[in-house]
C-alpha positions as a Python dict, from the first residue, in 0.01 Angstrom:
ca = {
    (1, 'M'): (0, 0, 0),
    (2, 'A'): (-132, 322, -97),
    (3, 'R'): (-159, 656, 90),
    (4, 'K'): (-400, 908, 7),
    (5, 'K'): (-288, 1293, 81),
    (6, 'I'): (-558, 1444, 309),
    (7, 'F'): (-416, 1751, 394),
    (8, 'S'): (-157, 2044, 281),
    (9, 'G'): (-50, 2346, 488),
    (10, 'S'): (86, 2464, 781),
    (11, 'E'): (277, 2263, 1025),
    (12, 'I'): (58, 2398, 1328),
    (13, 'L'): (-269, 2294, 1168),
    (14, 'A'): (-81, 1911, 1035),
    (15, 'Q'): (24, 1860, 1367),
    (16, 'A'): (-329, 1936, 1527),
    (17, 'L'): (-447, 1665, 1265),
    (18, 'E'): (-198, 1405, 1308),
    (19, 'L'): (-308, 1411, 1664),
    (20, 'K'): (-647, 1371, 1620),
    (21, 'L'): (-617, 1134, 1361),
    (22, 'K'): (-427, 929, 1634),
    (23, 'E'): (-662, 973, 1857),
    (24, 'A'): (-924, 789, 1633),
    (25, 'G'): (-705, 482, 1580),
    (26, 'V'): (-505, 594, 1244),
    (27, 'Q'): (-160, 633, 1179),
    (28, 'P'): (-61, 912, 931),
    (29, 'L'): (252, 988, 764),
    (30, 'V'): (323, 1308, 752),
    (31, 'K'): (605, 1458, 522),
    (32, 'N'): (701, 1808, 600),
    (33, 'N'): (873, 2045, 337),
    (34, 'I'): (929, 2347, 516),
    (35, 'Q'): (1158, 2160, 792),
    (36, 'S'): (1322, 2001, 513),
    (37, 'S'): (1435, 2289, 255),
    (38, 'T'): (1521, 2455, 633),
    (39, 'M'): (1739, 2211, 678),
    (40, 'S'): (1929, 2183, 352),
    (41, 'G'): (1972, 2484, 369),
    (42, 'L'): (1726, 2566, 63),
    (43, 'G'): (1544, 2853, 301),
    (44, 'T'): (1178, 2817, 344),
    (45, 'L'): (1020, 2793, 9),
    (46, 'A'): (786, 2982, -140),
    (47, 'G'): (511, 2682, -139),
    (48, 'S'): (614, 2455, 80),
    (49, 'A'): (472, 2294, 356),
    (50, 'V'): (336, 2045, 538),
    (51, 'E'): (122, 1730, 376),
    (52, 'V'): (-16, 1424, 577),
    (53, 'F'): (-152, 1141, 387),
    (54, 'V'): (-313, 833, 514),
    (55, 'E'): (-341, 434, 387),
    (56, 'E'): (-670, 370, 191),
    (57, 'Y'): (-727, 111, 446),
    (58, 'D'): (-758, 367, 658),
    (59, 'M'): (-975, 554, 527),
    (60, 'A'): (-1300, 447, 672),
    (61, 'K'): (-1163, 537, 1033),
    (62, 'A'): (-1024, 908, 901),
    (63, 'E'): (-1300, 1043, 684),
    (64, 'P'): (-1475, 1166, 994),
    (65, 'V'): (-1199, 1296, 1153),
    (66, 'I'): (-1076, 1453, 807),
    (67, 'E'): (-1469, 1597, 796),
    (68, 'A'): (-1466, 1730, 1168),
    (69, 'F'): (-1156, 1923, 1141),
    (70, 'K'): (-1243, 2095, 799),
    (71, 'M'): (-1572, 2195, 1006),
    (72, 'G'): (-1357, 2343, 1269),
    (73, 'L'): (-1125, 2553, 1063),
}
């Protein structure tokens, strides 16, 4: 199944978007590059971010949530 990246940014904003998507019945995949680099002993890498992905078949449900989220930033 193909996933589409819908967000890349801070951990706090990624968590907020994840919550909104779950409330809409969409199960996002969150990839925390910041936490991964810290746990591996590399510290926080410049340019690291938290990414949120959604399955392509969920995009119809996710798009209104994503747009509302962007408008609130």
